């Protein structure tokens, strides 16, 4: 059923993309979503992902004009809580970098299809105005190859956006491919 956008209440979610490959072992090298537009100021992204390569790191880049933004102006930080199989817990600053060519959001991941990376992300206010850079903030949970369960709250952005209008993002791995993936991207009605 089609509902005209003007009839949707503010804050409603509009599904922009959805893929369920959660039971198939077929792989992809990345997940690229170029669905951002001036229609929405905020986007919600939910995903479960698995790697086919033990110990690989998960990364994301923003997209502009159909290409990855690769210049070294990304800034990000995460706070973590974790517990290992021996019962030792820890917390504090996790993955973080200043002026790098990507955002890292999970590291040393396992290949287990039962222990996927789980994402609950918000992309905010990317109007193309230098004062309103595309921001990514959210929660990531994953099981590491060293038998450690980690959860993190994450924030990152690209500090050289200028007047560019970033229309999406790409998730990829430091090595290997993505398998058993399931994701949904929503636009949040203004």
PDB file of C-alpha atoms in Angstrom, residues 13-168:
ATOM      1  CA  UNK A  13      10.238   5.372   9.466  1.00  0.00           C
ATOM      2  CA  UNK A  14      10.266   4.761   5.726  1.00  0.00           C
ATOM      3  CA  UNK A  15      12.012   1.575   4.608  1.00  0.00           C
ATOM      4  CA  UNK A  16      14.635   2.422   1.976  1.00  0.00           C
ATOM      5  CA  UNK A  17      16.523  -0.874   1.670  1.00  0.00           C
ATOM      6  CA  UNK A  18      16.291  -4.380   3.062  1.00  0.00           C
ATOM      7  CA  UNK A  19      18.206  -7.601   2.380  1.00  0.00           C
ATOM      8  CA  UNK A  20      18.003 -10.936   4.170  1.00  0.00           C
ATOM      9  CA  UNK A  21      20.850 -13.320   3.395  1.00  0.00           C
ATOM     10  CA  UNK A  22      20.961 -14.603   6.968  1.00  0.00           C
ATOM     11  CA  UNK A  23      20.667 -18.307   6.119  1.00  0.00           C
ATOM     12  CA  UNK A  24      22.796 -18.486   2.979  1.00  0.00           C
ATOM     13  CA  UNK A  25      26.559 -18.876   3.041  1.00  0.00           C
ATOM     14  CA  UNK A  26      26.911 -16.885  -0.207  1.00  0.00           C
ATOM     15  CA  UNK A  27      29.216 -13.903   0.275  1.00  0.00           C
ATOM     16  CA  UNK A  28      29.659 -10.298  -0.839  1.00  0.00           C
ATOM     17  CA  UNK A  29      32.785  -8.149  -0.616  1.00  0.00           C
ATOM     18  CA  UNK A  30      30.857  -5.176   0.801  1.00  0.00           C
ATOM     19  CA  UNK A  31      27.446  -3.714   1.510  1.00  0.00           C
ATOM     20  CA  UNK A  32      26.986  -0.408  -0.303  1.00  0.00           C
ATOM     21  CA  UNK A  33      23.890   1.706   0.319  1.00  0.00           C
ATOM     22  CA  UNK A  34      23.534   4.950  -1.645  1.00  0.00           C
ATOM     23  CA  UNK A  35      20.071   5.934  -0.372  1.00  0.00           C
ATOM     24  CA  UNK A  36      20.651   9.244   1.430  1.00  0.00           C
ATOM     25  CA  UNK A  37      18.905  12.334   0.071  1.00  0.00           C
ATOM     26  CA  UNK A  38      17.600  15.702   1.200  1.00  0.00           C
ATOM     27  CA  UNK A  39      14.267  14.004   1.977  1.00  0.00           C
ATOM     28  CA  UNK A  40      15.442  12.887   5.426  1.00  0.00           C
ATOM     29  CA  UNK A  41      17.714  14.382   8.082  1.00  0.00           C
ATOM     30  CA  UNK A  42      18.122  11.073   9.936  1.00  0.00           C
ATOM     31  CA  UNK A  43      18.500   7.446   8.942  1.00  0.00           C
ATOM     32  CA  UNK A  44      18.279   4.283  11.044  1.00  0.00           C
ATOM     33  CA  UNK A  45      20.299   1.215  10.070  1.00  0.00           C
ATOM     34  CA  UNK A  46      19.916  -2.222  11.643  1.00  0.00           C
ATOM     35  CA  UNK A  47      22.073  -5.176  10.644  1.00  0.00           C
ATOM     36  CA  UNK A  48      23.467  -8.555  11.575  1.00  0.00           C
ATOM     37  CA  UNK A  49      26.657  -9.512   9.742  1.00  0.00           C
ATOM     38  CA  UNK A  50      29.225 -12.310   9.747  1.00  0.00           C
ATOM     39  CA  UNK A  51      32.704 -12.534   8.262  1.00  0.00           C
ATOM     40  CA  UNK A  52      34.090 -15.535   6.382  1.00  0.00           C
ATOM     41  CA  UNK A  53      37.621 -14.747   7.661  1.00  0.00           C
ATOM     42  CA  UNK A  54      38.587 -15.232  11.300  1.00  0.00           C
ATOM     43  CA  UNK A  55      40.069 -12.136  12.970  1.00  0.00           C
ATOM     44  CA  UNK A  56      39.007  -9.604  10.342  1.00  0.00           C
ATOM     45  CA  UNK A  57      38.093  -6.005  11.217  1.00  0.00           C
ATOM     46  CA  UNK A  58      34.838  -4.274  10.211  1.00  0.00           C
ATOM     47  CA  UNK A  59      35.002  -0.863   8.523  1.00  0.00           C
ATOM     48  CA  UNK A  60      32.722   1.774   7.044  1.00  0.00           C
ATOM     49  CA  UNK A  61      33.253   4.660   4.613  1.00  0.00           C
ATOM     50  CA  UNK A  62      30.876   7.365   3.450  1.00  0.00           C
ATOM     51  CA  UNK A  63      30.020   7.711  -0.225  1.00  0.00           C
ATOM     52  CA  UNK A  64      29.978  10.730  -2.536  1.00  0.00           C
ATOM     53  CA  UNK A  65      29.090  10.721  -6.242  1.00  0.00           C
ATOM     54  CA  UNK A  66      28.990   6.923  -6.386  1.00  0.00           C
ATOM     55  CA  UNK A  67      32.485   6.521  -4.906  1.00  0.00           C
ATOM     56  CA  UNK A  68      33.947   5.859  -1.474  1.00  0.00           C
ATOM     57  CA  UNK A  69      35.299   8.888   0.395  1.00  0.00           C
ATOM     58  CA  UNK A  70      38.858   7.726   1.126  1.00  0.00           C
ATOM     59  CA  UNK A  71      40.712  10.853   2.219  1.00  0.00           C
ATOM     60  CA  UNK A  72      42.212  10.704   5.705  1.00  0.00           C
ATOM     61  CA  UNK A  73      39.785  12.974   7.558  1.00  0.00           C
ATOM     62  CA  UNK A  74      37.642  10.457   9.434  1.00  0.00           C
ATOM     63  CA  UNK A  75      37.459  10.820  13.217  1.00  0.00           C
ATOM     64  CA  UNK A  76      35.850   8.212  15.468  1.00  0.00           C
ATOM     65  CA  UNK A  77      35.791   6.786  18.965  1.00  0.00           C
ATOM     66  CA  UNK A  78      33.998   4.004  20.801  1.00  0.00           C
ATOM     67  CA  UNK A  79      33.505   3.118  24.444  1.00  0.00           C
ATOM     68  CA  UNK A  80      33.446  -0.600  25.130  1.00  0.00           C
ATOM     69  CA  UNK A  81      32.274  -3.088  27.676  1.00  0.00           C
ATOM     70  CA  UNK A  82      33.458  -6.660  27.303  1.00  0.00           C
ATOM     71  CA  UNK A  83      33.787 -10.036  29.000  1.00  0.00           C
ATOM     72  CA  UNK A  84      35.929 -12.987  27.959  1.00  0.00           C
ATOM     73  CA  UNK A  85      35.337 -16.728  28.275  1.00  0.00           C
ATOM     74  CA  UNK A  86      37.323 -16.753  31.539  1.00  0.00           C
ATOM     75  CA  UNK A  87      34.873 -14.298  33.116  1.00  0.00           C
ATOM     76  CA  UNK A  88      37.204 -11.285  33.094  1.00  0.00           C
ATOM     77  CA  UNK A  89      35.391  -8.072  32.246  1.00  0.00           C
ATOM     78  CA  UNK A  90      36.760  -4.722  31.133  1.00  0.00           C
ATOM     79  CA  UNK A  91      35.593  -1.387  29.809  1.00  0.00           C
ATOM     80  CA  UNK A  92      36.816   1.932  28.526  1.00  0.00           C
ATOM     81  CA  UNK A  93      37.876   3.486  25.253  1.00  0.00           C
ATOM     82  CA  UNK A  94      37.880   0.970  22.438  1.00  0.00           C
ATOM     83  CA  UNK A  95      38.470   1.593  18.771  1.00  0.00           C
ATOM     84  CA  UNK A  96      39.400   5.216  18.083  1.00  0.00           C
ATOM     85  CA  UNK A  97      41.323   7.207  15.479  1.00  0.00           C
ATOM     86  CA  UNK A  98      41.852  10.795  14.388  1.00  0.00           C
ATOM     87  CA  UNK A  99      42.314  11.591  10.673  1.00  0.00           C
ATOM     88  CA  UNK A 100      42.233   8.135   9.139  1.00  0.00           C
ATOM     89  CA  UNK A 101      40.757   6.952   5.822  1.00  0.00           C
ATOM     90  CA  UNK A 102      37.797   5.004   7.329  1.00  0.00           C
ATOM     91  CA  UNK A 103      35.777   4.301  10.469  1.00  0.00           C
ATOM     92  CA  UNK A 104      36.529   0.969  12.203  1.00  0.00           C
ATOM     93  CA  UNK A 105      33.578  -0.297  14.236  1.00  0.00           C
ATOM     94  CA  UNK A 106      34.501  -3.888  15.217  1.00  0.00           C
ATOM     95  CA  UNK A 107      37.770  -5.784  15.315  1.00  0.00           C
ATOM     96  CA  UNK A 108      39.058  -9.361  15.507  1.00  0.00           C
ATOM     97  CA  UNK A 109      35.641 -10.802  14.644  1.00  0.00           C
ATOM     98  CA  UNK A 110      34.749 -14.469  14.636  1.00  0.00           C
ATOM     99  CA  UNK A 111      33.427 -16.385  11.630  1.00  0.00           C
ATOM    100  CA  UNK A 112      30.647 -18.060  13.609  1.00  0.00           C
ATOM    101  CA  UNK A 113      27.229 -17.739  11.979  1.00  0.00           C
ATOM    102  CA  UNK A 114      25.800 -17.912  15.519  1.00  0.00           C
ATOM    103  CA  UNK A 115      27.850 -14.937  16.768  1.00  0.00           C
ATOM    104  CA  UNK A 116      27.199 -12.174  14.266  1.00  0.00           C
ATOM    105  CA  UNK A 117      28.060  -8.506  14.498  1.00  0.00           C
ATOM    106  CA  UNK A 118      24.868  -6.625  15.457  1.00  0.00           C
ATOM    107  CA  UNK A 119      24.444  -2.955  14.469  1.00  0.00           C
ATOM    108  CA  UNK A 120      21.945  -0.322  15.615  1.00  0.00           C
ATOM    109  CA  UNK A 121      23.109   2.903  13.954  1.00  0.00           C
ATOM    110  CA  UNK A 122      21.805   6.402  13.357  1.00  0.00           C
ATOM    111  CA  UNK A 123      23.109   8.647  10.589  1.00  0.00           C
ATOM    112  CA  UNK A 124      22.250  12.285  11.212  1.00  0.00           C
ATOM    113  CA  UNK A 125      21.870  15.626   9.482  1.00  0.00           C
ATOM    114  CA  UNK A 126      24.031  15.435   6.392  1.00  0.00           C
ATOM    115  CA  UNK A 127      22.613  18.469   4.600  1.00  0.00           C
ATOM    116  CA  UNK A 128      25.913  19.126   2.831  1.00  0.00           C
ATOM    117  CA  UNK A 129      26.523  22.207   4.962  1.00  0.00           C
ATOM    118  CA  UNK A 130      30.005  22.164   6.535  1.00  0.00           C
ATOM    119  CA  UNK A 131      28.387  22.859   9.906  1.00  0.00           C
ATOM    120  CA  UNK A 132      26.122  19.820   9.460  1.00  0.00           C
ATOM    121  CA  UNK A 133      28.481  16.981   8.620  1.00  0.00           C
ATOM    122  CA  UNK A 134      27.158  13.474   8.136  1.00  0.00           C
ATOM    123  CA  UNK A 135      27.496  11.856  11.560  1.00  0.00           C
ATOM    124  CA  UNK A 136      27.301   8.190  12.478  1.00  0.00           C
ATOM    125  CA  UNK A 137      26.427   7.174  16.014  1.00  0.00           C
ATOM    126  CA  UNK A 138      25.203   3.903  17.370  1.00  0.00           C
ATOM    127  CA  UNK A 139      25.677   0.627  19.109  1.00  0.00           C
ATOM    128  CA  UNK A 140      27.678  -2.363  17.964  1.00  0.00           C
ATOM    129  CA  UNK A 141      27.777  -5.778  19.581  1.00  0.00           C
ATOM    130  CA  UNK A 142      30.021  -8.628  18.488  1.00  0.00           C
ATOM    131  CA  UNK A 143      31.876 -11.755  19.513  1.00  0.00           C
ATOM    132  CA  UNK A 144      35.603 -11.626  18.950  1.00  0.00           C
ATOM    133  CA  UNK A 145      37.874 -14.403  17.669  1.00  0.00           C
ATOM    134  CA  UNK A 146      39.568 -14.524  21.100  1.00  0.00           C
ATOM    135  CA  UNK A 147      36.285 -15.598  22.814  1.00  0.00           C
ATOM    136  CA  UNK A 148      35.386 -12.130  24.058  1.00  0.00           C
ATOM    137  CA  UNK A 149      31.916 -10.605  23.888  1.00  0.00           C
ATOM    138  CA  UNK A 150      32.126  -6.855  23.253  1.00  0.00           C
ATOM    139  CA  UNK A 151      29.529  -4.119  23.065  1.00  0.00           C
ATOM    140  CA  UNK A 152      30.353  -0.553  22.122  1.00  0.00           C
ATOM    141  CA  UNK A 153      28.787   2.843  21.657  1.00  0.00           C
ATOM    142  CA  UNK A 154      30.348   4.465  18.646  1.00  0.00           C
ATOM    143  CA  UNK A 155      30.477   7.927  17.019  1.00  0.00           C
ATOM    144  CA  UNK A 156      32.294   9.051  13.899  1.00  0.00           C
ATOM    145  CA  UNK A 157      32.290  11.547  11.066  1.00  0.00           C
ATOM    146  CA  UNK A 158      34.319  12.726   8.081  1.00  0.00           C
ATOM    147  CA  UNK A 159      35.931  16.092   8.889  1.00  0.00           C
ATOM    148  CA  UNK A 160      36.517  17.314   5.328  1.00  0.00           C
ATOM    149  CA  UNK A 161      32.994  17.129   3.939  1.00  0.00           C
ATOM    150  CA  UNK A 162      32.797  20.764   2.858  1.00  0.00           C
ATOM    151  CA  UNK A 163      29.726  21.274   0.675  1.00  0.00           C
ATOM    152  CA  UNK A 164      29.681  17.655  -0.535  1.00  0.00           C
ATOM    153  CA  UNK A 165      26.415  15.789  -0.103  1.00  0.00           C
ATOM    154  CA  UNK A 166      27.233  12.264   1.005  1.00  0.00           C
ATOM    155  CA  UNK A 167      24.587   9.936  -0.347  1.00  0.00           C
ATOM    156  CA  UNK A 168      25.460   6.719   1.420  1.00  0.00           C
TER     157      UNK A 168
END
